[in-house]
Coordinates of C-alpha atoms in Angstrom, one line a residue:
M29 CA 15.6 -7.0 28.2
L30 CA 15.8 -4.8 25.5
Y31 CA 16.7 -6.2 21.8
N32 CA 17.7 -4.0 18.6
I33 CA 16.9 -6.1 15.5
S34 CA 17.5 -4.8 12.2
N35 CA 16.2 -1.2 13.5
A36 CA 13.1 -2.4 15.2
Y37 CA 12.9 -2.4 18.7
Y38 CA 11.1 -5.3 20.9
M39 CA 10.7 -5.2 24.6
M40 CA 10.6 -9.3 25.9
M41 CA 9.6 -10.2 29.4
E42 CA 8.9 -14.0 29.9
G43 CA 8.8 -14.7 26.1
V44 CA 6.4 -12.4 25.6
F45 CA 7.0 -9.1 23.5
L46 CA 5.6 -5.9 25.2
F47 CA 6.5 -3.3 22.7
A48 CA 7.0 -3.7 19.0
K49 CA 7.5 -1.7 15.6
V50 CA 5.9 -2.6 12.3
K51 CA 6.3 -0.4 9.2
T52 CA 3.5 0.6 6.9
C53 CA 3.0 3.6 4.3
C54 CA 0.4 6.2 3.6
L55 CA -0.4 8.8 1.0
I56 CA -0.7 12.3 1.0
G57 CA -1.6 13.6 -2.6
I58 CA 0.3 11.0 -4.9
E59 CA 3.2 10.9 -2.7
G60 CA 4.0 8.1 -0.3
F61 CA 5.2 8.3 3.5
L62 CA 6.6 5.8 5.4
I63 CA 4.6 5.3 8.8
D64 CA 5.9 3.2 11.9
I65 CA 2.8 1.2 13.8
E66 CA 4.3 1.1 17.4
I67 CA 2.5 -0.8 19.7
D68 CA 2.7 -1.0 23.6
I69 CA 0.8 -3.4 25.6
S70 CA 0.7 -3.3 29.7
N71 CA -1.2 -4.5 32.3
G72 CA -4.2 -2.4 33.5
I73 CA -7.9 -2.1 32.3
P74 CA -8.4 -3.7 29.1
A75 CA -8.3 -0.9 26.4
F76 CA -7.2 -0.4 22.6
E77 CA -6.5 3.0 21.5
I78 CA -5.0 4.5 18.4
V79 CA -3.1 7.7 18.4
G80 CA -1.1 9.7 15.5
L81 CA -3.5 12.0 13.9
G82 CA -5.8 9.5 12.2
D83 CA -8.9 10.0 10.5
I84 CA -12.5 8.3 11.4
T85 CA -11.6 5.2 9.5
V86 CA -8.3 4.9 11.2
K87 CA -10.0 5.1 14.6
E88 CA -12.4 2.7 13.3
S89 CA -9.7 0.3 12.6
K90 CA -9.6 -1.3 16.3
E91 CA -13.1 -2.6 15.7
R92 CA -11.8 -4.4 12.4
V93 CA -8.7 -5.7 14.1
K94 CA -10.2 -7.1 17.0
A95 CA -13.0 -9.0 15.1
A96 CA -10.3 -9.9 12.2
I97 CA -8.1 -11.5 14.8
K98 CA -10.8 -13.2 16.9
N99 CA -12.7 -14.6 13.6
S100 CA -9.3 -15.9 12.3
N101 CA -8.8 -18.2 15.4
L102 CA -6.1 -16.1 16.8
E103 CA -5.5 -14.6 20.5
F104 CA -6.7 -11.1 20.9
P105 CA -4.5 -9.9 24.3
I106 CA -7.0 -8.6 26.9
K107 CA -4.9 -5.7 28.1
K108 CA -4.1 -2.4 27.4
I109 CA -3.1 -1.8 24.0
T110 CA -2.0 1.5 22.8
I111 CA -1.0 2.0 18.9
N112 CA 0.9 5.0 17.8
L113 CA 1.0 5.7 14.3
S114 CA 4.6 7.7 13.8
P115 CA 5.1 10.4 13.0
A116 CA 2.3 12.3 14.6
N117 CA 2.3 15.3 12.3
I118 CA 1.2 13.5 9.5
R119 CA -2.4 12.8 8.8
K120 CA -3.4 9.3 8.3
I121 CA -6.4 8.6 6.3
G122 CA -7.8 5.2 5.3
A123 CA -8.2 1.7 6.1
L124 CA -4.8 0.3 4.6
F125 CA -3.5 0.2 8.3
D126 CA -5.5 -2.7 9.4
L127 CA -3.3 -5.4 8.4
G128 CA 0.0 -3.6 10.0
I129 CA -1.7 -3.1 13.0
S130 CA -3.0 -6.6 13.3
C131 CA 0.4 -8.0 12.6
A132 CA 1.8 -5.6 15.4
I133 CA -0.6 -7.2 18.0
L134 CA 0.2 -10.8 16.9
L135 CA 3.7 -10.2 17.2
V136 CA 3.7 -9.0 20.6
C137 CA 1.6 -12.0 21.5
G138 CA 4.2 -14.3 20.1
I139 CA 2.0 -15.6 17.3
I140 CA 4.3 -14.1 14.7
K141 CA 7.7 -15.5 15.6
R142 CA 10.0 -14.1 13.3
D143 CA 11.5 -10.6 12.6
I144 CA 9.4 -8.7 10.3
S145 CA 11.2 -5.4 10.5
K146 CA 12.2 -5.3 7.0
W147 CA 8.9 -5.6 5.6
I148 CA 6.3 -3.0 4.6
I149 CA 2.5 -4.2 5.6
I150 CA -0.2 -2.8 3.6
G151 CA -3.8 -3.7 3.7
E152 CA -7.6 -3.3 4.8
L153 CA -9.6 -6.1 6.8
S154 CA -12.8 -7.3 7.0
L155 CA -14.1 -8.7 10.1
D156 CA -13.8 -12.3 8.8
G157 CA -9.8 -11.6 8.6
K158 CA -9.9 -11.6 4.5
V159 CA -7.6 -8.7 3.5
K160 CA -9.4 -6.0 1.1
D161 CA -8.0 -4.5 -1.8
I162 CA -7.0 -0.6 -1.2
N163 CA -6.8 2.5 -3.6
G164 CA -3.3 3.9 -4.2
I165 CA -1.5 0.8 -4.2
L166 CA 0.8 1.9 -7.2
P167 CA 2.3 5.1 -5.5
I168 CA 2.6 3.6 -2.1
V169 CA 4.9 0.6 -3.6
A170 CA 6.8 3.0 -5.7
C171 CA 7.5 5.2 -2.4
C172 CA 8.7 2.1 -0.5
K173 CA 11.0 1.4 -3.4
E174 CA 12.5 4.7 -3.2
L175 CA 12.8 4.6 0.4
G176 CA 14.9 1.5 0.0
Y177 CA 12.0 -0.9 1.3
K178 CA 11.7 -3.7 -1.3
N179 CA 10.0 -6.6 0.5
I180 CA 6.2 -5.5 0.7
I181 CA 2.8 -7.2 1.7
V182 CA -0.1 -6.4 -0.3
P183 CA -3.9 -7.4 -0.6
F184 CA -4.0 -10.2 -3.3
D185 CA -6.4 -8.2 -5.6
N186 CA -3.7 -5.4 -5.4
L187 CA -1.2 -7.9 -6.9
Y188 CA -1.1 -6.8 -10.6
E189 CA -0.9 -2.9 -9.8
A190 CA 1.8 -3.5 -7.2
K191 CA 3.8 -5.8 -9.9
I192 CA 4.1 -2.7 -12.4
V193 CA 6.8 -1.3 -10.2
K194 CA 10.1 -2.8 -11.1
G195 CA 12.6 -4.4 -8.5
V196 CA 10.3 -5.2 -5.6
N197 CA 9.4 -8.3 -4.0
I198 CA 5.7 -8.2 -3.8
I199 CA 3.9 -10.7 -1.4
A200 CA -0.2 -11.0 -1.9
V201 CA -2.2 -12.2 0.5
K202 CA -5.7 -13.2 1.0
T203 CA -6.4 -13.4 4.7
L204 CA -4.7 -12.5 8.2
N205 CA -4.1 -16.3 8.6
E206 CA -2.2 -16.4 5.3
T207 CA -0.2 -13.5 6.5
V208 CA 0.6 -14.9 9.7
N209 CA 1.9 -18.1 8.2
F210 CA 4.0 -16.7 5.7
F211 CA 6.0 -14.7 8.5
N212 CA 6.4 -18.0 10.3
G213 CA 7.8 -19.7 7.2
E214 CA 4.5 -22.0 6.9
C215 CA 3.4 -20.6 3.6
E216 CA 6.3 -20.0 1.3
D217 CA 4.2 -21.1 -1.6
I218 CA 2.3 -17.5 -1.8
K219 CA 5.5 -15.9 -2.7
I220 CA 5.5 -14.2 -5.9
N221 CA 8.3 -12.6 -7.8
G222 CA 7.6 -9.0 -8.7
E223 CA 9.4 -9.3 -11.8
N224 CA 6.9 -11.3 -13.6
I225 CA 4.5 -8.8 -14.9
N226 CA 4.0 -8.9 -18.6
K227 CA 6.6 -5.9 -19.6
N228 CA 5.0 -5.8 -22.9
I229 CA 1.9 -4.2 -21.5
F230 CA 4.1 -0.9 -21.6
Y231 CA 5.0 -1.1 -25.2
Q232 CA 1.7 -2.2 -26.9
N233 CA 0.2 0.6 -28.9
S234 CA -2.8 2.7 -27.5
Y235 CA -6.1 1.8 -28.9
Y236 CA -9.2 4.1 -29.3
D237 CA -12.6 3.4 -30.5
V238 CA -12.4 6.5 -32.7
D239 CA -10.6 7.6 -35.3
M240 CA -10.2 10.8 -37.0
S241 CA -11.0 9.4 -40.6
D242 CA -14.5 9.1 -39.1
V243 CA -14.6 13.3 -39.4
K244 CA -15.9 14.6 -42.8
G245 CA -14.9 17.7 -44.1
Q246 CA -13.5 20.3 -41.3
N247 CA -10.0 20.4 -42.9
V248 CA -9.2 23.5 -41.1
A249 CA -10.3 22.4 -37.7
K250 CA -8.1 19.0 -38.5
R251 CA -5.2 20.9 -39.2
V252 CA -5.5 23.0 -35.9
L253 CA -6.1 19.8 -33.9
E254 CA -2.6 18.7 -35.6
I255 CA -0.7 21.9 -34.7
S256 CA -2.1 21.5 -31.2
A257 CA -1.0 18.0 -30.8
A258 CA 2.1 18.5 -32.2
G259 CA 3.1 21.3 -29.7
N260 CA 0.8 20.6 -26.9
H261 CA -1.4 23.9 -27.5
S262 CA -4.7 24.7 -26.0
I263 CA -7.5 25.3 -28.4
L264 CA -11.0 27.3 -28.1
M265 CA -13.5 25.9 -30.8
I266 CA -16.5 28.0 -31.6
G267 CA -19.4 27.1 -33.7
S268 CA -23.1 26.2 -34.1
P269 CA -24.6 23.1 -32.5
G270 CA -23.9 20.0 -34.6
S271 CA -20.7 21.1 -36.5
G272 CA -18.5 18.9 -35.0
K273 CA -16.5 20.2 -32.1
T274 CA -17.3 17.6 -29.7
M275 CA -16.6 14.8 -32.4
L276 CA -13.2 16.7 -33.1
S277 CA -12.3 17.0 -29.4
K278 CA -12.8 13.2 -28.8
R279 CA -10.4 12.3 -31.4
L280 CA -7.7 14.6 -30.5
P281 CA -6.0 12.0 -28.1
T282 CA -5.9 9.4 -31.1
I283 CA -3.2 11.7 -32.8
L284 CA -1.1 12.5 -29.4
P285 CA 2.1 10.6 -29.2
D286 CA 1.8 7.2 -27.1
M287 CA 2.8 7.7 -23.6
T288 CA 6.0 7.0 -22.2
Y289 CA 6.8 4.4 -19.2
E290 CA 7.3 7.4 -17.0
E291 CA 4.1 8.8 -18.1
V292 CA 2.1 5.6 -17.9
I293 CA 3.3 5.5 -14.2
E294 CA 2.5 8.9 -13.3
V295 CA -0.9 9.0 -14.9
T296 CA -1.7 5.4 -13.2
K297 CA -0.7 6.9 -9.8
I298 CA -3.5 9.5 -9.9
Y299 CA -6.3 6.7 -11.3
S300 CA -5.1 4.2 -8.7
I301 CA -5.6 6.6 -5.5
M302 CA -9.1 7.1 -6.8
G303 CA -10.0 3.7 -7.3
L304 CA -10.1 3.6 -11.3
T305 CA -7.8 1.3 -12.2
S306 CA -9.1 -2.5 -13.6
K307 CA -7.7 -5.6 -11.6
D308 CA -7.2 -7.4 -15.1
I309 CA -5.3 -4.4 -16.7
P310 CA -4.1 -2.1 -13.7
I311 CA -2.2 0.6 -16.0
V312 CA -3.7 3.4 -17.9
K313 CA -2.4 3.2 -21.4
N314 CA -4.6 5.5 -23.2
R315 CA -4.1 9.1 -23.1
P316 CA -6.9 10.4 -20.7
F317 CA -9.7 12.4 -22.0
R318 CA -12.0 14.1 -19.4
D319 CA -15.0 16.0 -20.4
P320 CA -16.9 17.1 -17.0
H321 CA -20.4 18.8 -17.2
H322 CA -20.5 22.5 -17.1
T323 CA -22.3 22.2 -13.7
I324 CA -19.4 21.1 -12.3
S325 CA -18.1 22.5 -8.9
C326 CA -14.5 24.0 -8.6
T327 CA -13.1 21.6 -6.2
S328 CA -14.4 18.7 -8.7
L329 CA -12.8 20.5 -11.3
V330 CA -9.5 21.6 -9.9
G331 CA -9.2 19.2 -7.1
G332 CA -9.4 19.6 -2.9
G333 CA -11.9 18.6 -0.3
T334 CA -11.2 18.2 3.3
Y335 CA -8.8 15.4 2.6
P336 CA -7.9 16.9 -0.8
K337 CA -8.4 14.7 -3.7
P338 CA -7.4 15.0 -7.5
G339 CA -9.9 16.6 -9.7
E340 CA -10.8 16.2 -13.3
L341 CA -7.9 18.6 -14.2
S342 CA -5.3 16.3 -12.7
L343 CA -7.4 13.0 -13.8
A344 CA -6.9 14.6 -17.4
T345 CA -3.2 15.0 -17.0
K346 CA -1.0 13.9 -19.9
G347 CA -4.3 13.9 -22.0
V348 CA -7.0 16.3 -22.9
L349 CA -9.2 18.2 -20.6
F350 CA -12.3 19.1 -22.8
L351 CA -14.8 21.9 -21.6
D352 CA -17.8 21.7 -23.6
E353 CA -20.4 24.6 -23.3
F354 CA -17.5 27.0 -22.0
P355 CA -19.3 30.1 -21.4
E356 CA -21.7 28.0 -19.4
F357 CA -19.2 27.1 -16.6
K358 CA -19.4 29.1 -13.6
K359 CA -16.9 32.2 -13.6
E360 CA -15.2 31.3 -10.2
T361 CA -14.7 27.3 -11.5
L362 CA -13.0 28.9 -14.8
E363 CA -10.8 31.5 -13.0
A364 CA -9.2 28.5 -10.6
L365 CA -7.6 27.1 -13.8
R366 CA -5.6 29.7 -14.6
Q367 CA -2.6 29.4 -12.5
P368 CA -2.5 25.4 -12.7
L369 CA -2.6 25.8 -16.4
E370 CA 0.3 27.6 -16.5
E371 CA 2.4 25.7 -14.0
G372 CA 1.2 22.2 -14.8
I373 CA 0.6 21.6 -11.1
V374 CA -2.7 22.1 -8.8
N375 CA -1.4 23.2 -4.9
I376 CA -4.2 22.4 -2.6
N377 CA -3.7 24.0 0.9
R378 CA -6.0 22.5 4.0
L379 CA -5.8 22.2 7.4
A380 CA -4.7 18.3 6.5
G381 CA -1.7 19.6 4.7
N382 CA -0.3 20.9 1.5
V383 CA -1.2 18.4 -1.6
K384 CA 0.2 18.9 -5.1
Y385 CA -1.2 17.0 -8.0
P386 CA 0.0 17.1 -11.8
A387 CA -2.1 19.3 -14.4
D388 CA -0.2 19.0 -17.5
V389 CA -3.1 18.9 -19.8
L390 CA -4.1 19.8 -23.2
L391 CA -7.1 22.1 -22.9
V392 CA -9.8 21.9 -25.2
C393 CA -12.6 24.3 -25.2
A394 CA -15.6 24.3 -27.3
A395 CA -18.7 27.0 -27.1
N396 CA -21.7 28.1 -29.1
P397 CA -21.3 31.8 -30.8
C398 CA -24.5 33.1 -28.9
K399 CA -27.2 31.7 -26.7
C400 CA -29.2 30.0 -29.4
G401 CA -25.9 29.0 -31.2
Y402 CA -26.5 30.2 -35.0
Y403 CA -25.0 33.4 -34.8
I404 CA -22.2 32.3 -37.3
D405 CA -24.3 29.9 -39.1
E406 CA -25.0 30.5 -42.9
K407 CA -28.1 28.5 -42.9
R408 CA -30.2 29.3 -39.7
E409 CA -31.1 32.5 -38.5
C410 CA -29.8 33.8 -35.0
I411 CA -32.8 34.7 -32.6
C412 CA -30.2 36.6 -30.2
S413 CA -30.6 40.2 -29.6
A414 CA -27.2 42.4 -30.1
Y415 CA -26.8 42.7 -26.4
Q416 CA -27.2 38.8 -25.9
I417 CA -24.7 38.2 -28.7
G418 CA -22.1 40.6 -27.2
N419 CA -22.8 39.3 -24.0
Y420 CA -22.6 35.5 -24.4
L421 CA -18.8 35.1 -25.0
N422 CA -17.8 37.7 -22.5
K423 CA -18.6 35.3 -19.8
I424 CA -15.1 34.3 -20.6
S425 CA -12.5 36.5 -18.9
G426 CA -9.8 38.3 -21.1
A427 CA -7.1 36.7 -18.8
L428 CA -8.5 33.2 -19.2
S429 CA -9.1 33.8 -23.0
D430 CA -5.6 35.2 -23.5
R431 CA -4.0 31.8 -22.1
I432 CA -5.7 29.8 -24.9
D433 CA -3.1 29.3 -27.9
L434 CA -5.5 28.4 -30.8
K435 CA -8.9 29.8 -31.5
I436 CA -11.2 28.7 -34.6
E437 CA -14.6 28.8 -35.9
I438 CA -16.0 25.5 -36.9
P439 CA -18.6 25.6 -39.7
Q440 CA -21.3 23.3 -40.3
V441 CA -20.3 20.7 -42.5
N442 CA -21.9 20.5 -46.3
Y443 CA -24.3 17.8 -47.3
E444 CA -21.4 16.9 -50.1
D445 CA -18.9 16.6 -47.3
I446 CA -21.1 14.1 -45.5
Y447 CA -21.5 11.9 -49.0
S448 CA -18.5 12.4 -50.4
D449 CA -16.5 9.6 -51.7
V450 CA -13.0 11.0 -50.7
K451 CA -11.1 8.9 -48.0
E452 CA -10.3 10.9 -45.2
E453 CA -6.9 11.0 -43.4
N454 CA -6.9 8.5 -40.4
S455 CA -5.0 9.3 -37.3
L456 CA -2.3 7.1 -37.5
S457 CA -1.0 9.2 -40.3
I458 CA -1.4 12.3 -38.8
K459 CA 0.1 11.0 -35.5
K460 CA 3.2 10.1 -37.7
R461 CA 3.6 13.7 -38.4
V462 CA 2.9 14.8 -34.5
N463 CA 5.5 12.0 -33.6
K464 CA 8.3 13.6 -35.8
A465 CA 7.6 17.0 -34.8
R466 CA 7.7 16.1 -30.8
Q467 CA 11.1 14.2 -31.6
I468 CA 12.2 17.4 -33.0
Q469 CA 11.2 19.4 -29.7
L470 CA 12.4 16.7 -27.6
K471 CA 16.3 17.1 -29.1
R472 CA 15.9 20.8 -29.2
F473 CA 15.3 20.8 -25.6
E474 CA 17.2 18.0 -24.5
N475 CA 19.4 20.2 -22.2
I476 CA 16.3 22.0 -20.4
K477 CA 13.4 21.0 -18.4
I478 CA 10.8 21.6 -21.2
K479 CA 9.4 19.2 -23.6
T480 CA 7.1 21.0 -26.0
N481 CA 6.9 24.5 -27.5
S482 CA 3.8 25.5 -25.5
Q483 CA 6.0 25.5 -22.7
L484 CA 8.6 28.1 -24.0
S485 CA 9.1 31.1 -21.7
H486 CA 9.7 34.7 -23.0
K487 CA 13.3 34.3 -22.5
L488 CA 13.6 30.9 -24.2
L489 CA 11.8 32.5 -27.2
N490 CA 14.8 34.6 -28.4
V491 CA 17.1 31.3 -28.2
Y492 CA 14.9 28.7 -30.0
C493 CA 12.5 30.8 -31.9
S494 CA 14.7 33.7 -33.6
L495 CA 12.7 35.3 -36.4
D496 CA 14.3 37.3 -39.7
K497 CA 13.6 41.0 -40.4
N498 CA 10.2 40.2 -42.3
C499 CA 8.7 37.8 -39.8
K500 CA 9.5 40.6 -37.3
N501 CA 7.8 43.3 -39.7
I502 CA 4.6 41.3 -39.6
M503 CA 4.7 40.6 -35.8
R504 CA 4.9 44.4 -35.6
M505 CA 1.9 45.1 -37.7
V506 CA -0.4 42.5 -36.2
F507 CA 0.8 43.5 -32.7
E508 CA -0.2 47.1 -33.4
K509 CA -3.4 46.4 -35.2
Y510 CA -4.8 44.0 -32.9
S511 CA -3.4 45.5 -29.8
L512 CA -1.9 42.1 -28.6
S513 CA -0.8 41.6 -25.2
A514 CA 3.0 40.2 -24.7
R515 CA 1.4 36.9 -24.0
A516 CA -0.8 36.6 -27.5
H517 CA 2.6 38.1 -29.1
D518 CA 4.5 35.1 -27.5
K519 CA 1.7 32.5 -28.1
I520 CA 1.8 33.2 -31.9
I521 CA 5.4 32.8 -32.2
K522 CA 5.4 29.5 -30.3
I523 CA 2.7 28.3 -32.7
A524 CA 4.6 29.4 -35.6
R525 CA 7.1 27.2 -34.2
T526 CA 5.3 24.2 -34.1
I527 CA 4.0 24.8 -37.7
A528 CA 7.8 24.7 -38.8
D529 CA 8.4 21.6 -36.9
L530 CA 5.5 20.0 -38.6
E531 CA 7.4 20.9 -42.0
E532 CA 10.9 19.8 -40.4
S533 CA 12.0 23.7 -40.8
E534 CA 14.5 24.5 -38.8
E535 CA 14.0 28.4 -39.4
I536 CA 10.7 30.4 -38.8
N537 CA 9.6 31.8 -42.1
E538 CA 6.8 34.6 -43.1
K539 CA 4.5 31.3 -44.1
H540 CA 4.8 29.9 -40.7
I541 CA 3.8 33.2 -39.2
A542 CA 0.9 34.2 -41.4
E543 CA -0.7 30.7 -40.6
S544 CA 0.1 31.1 -36.8
I545 CA -1.7 34.4 -37.0
Q546 CA -4.9 33.3 -38.7
Y547 CA -5.3 31.2 -35.8
R548 CA -4.8 33.6 -33.1
C549 CA -6.0 37.1 -34.2
N550 CA -9.7 36.2 -35.7
N551 CA -13.0 37.0 -34.7
V552 CA -13.2 34.2 -32.1

């Protein structure tokens, strides 16, 4: 006899289900996909097989499931069991299918007595039947909601992260027995309303341990950081060791606008699949700051692997990617950044599938002027030869250098600045100006897909960055004198637009163009 119960099919014979379907979800990148766990039980030599393009972790699931069911004092059928993870053309990775597979087996055995077709079941099992937390619960729950499934079983330790998604009914379970009791209506008290999360956590201001007021002197560098934050412009800083390049870079996130709810969710999704979120505070509130060492591999920086994972570039999305000792990075590693930085997306193609990760970062690079580091230092003598000096920064390709917006030299701090009684401007004060400039840009671009001046295309420059005759004459002179590329020409205008926004000026004038030029057409 064949029953159709809410799109889930059960084959029943003498009161025992022989075929059942249970729903779960898997991840490819940060995108979730609905998976049907189909189970068939038949007579024959006892066996337990899992098919459907699963990795080794999925294959090993049958041993975990079998032990978990037995150690939970539940019946495991001594029959031929076939589990199919459908659709079969999607690669399944990880142990998050364990709980769903167990529930499917217990359903056909009659131990679970109710219809569970409207539930998404997610969780890894230990051998004693405990449900263990998994990585990536936030994008999974978000995917389930988008597909219309609002009843979700998750591991108890993933509860607070799962509850970030609004409008879903989350049931957090600690053991397999608890899951069975809930489905059978014997454990209603474990039901937890998904709307109970403290919503204020999204609106609390970001907190940083550092502040721009810590930096003594370096007024030009601070001005450049402000322009960078206001228009999301990338920076290259060149200076001697100890001049403050790293110190300045670490404080750049403190003057960036607080993340919106959508940005918080996007960043948290990436950190969730990498297992970098906290159980107590499961969201990423602060703008990310990632500073990988120059020995990092291309895969670790950009992302990839047999089963593609996000790299440092994606972990820095909506925040700052700081590359210290810029010329020391491998050439092929740096060149791999070019396309993702322009498109804001990392596209990884592997046999396991095509995966996309966000890469909307503010790139900050720091470099010494030469191998010894003291070529531009006024107080220490450089010991490098002319060949070494010329060759050091040439490690950075012209194509990559041309894609960096702002380029400045960072001088050594004077003794007088270190012990000066002058109170330095704090991050909050600078951030207020940055926020005003960002609001101007959001209003200006409200009818198109971009949000900041750095995203302006050449076509849009003519619409939003019109220049008067005097400004055009200055640009013509600079273009010919420095043999600028078309990209460099456009970047000067974009930076000038940001400088004008910081002054709340509707028009770009000669003063804005002149300041922009000095941050682009210098000896750096």
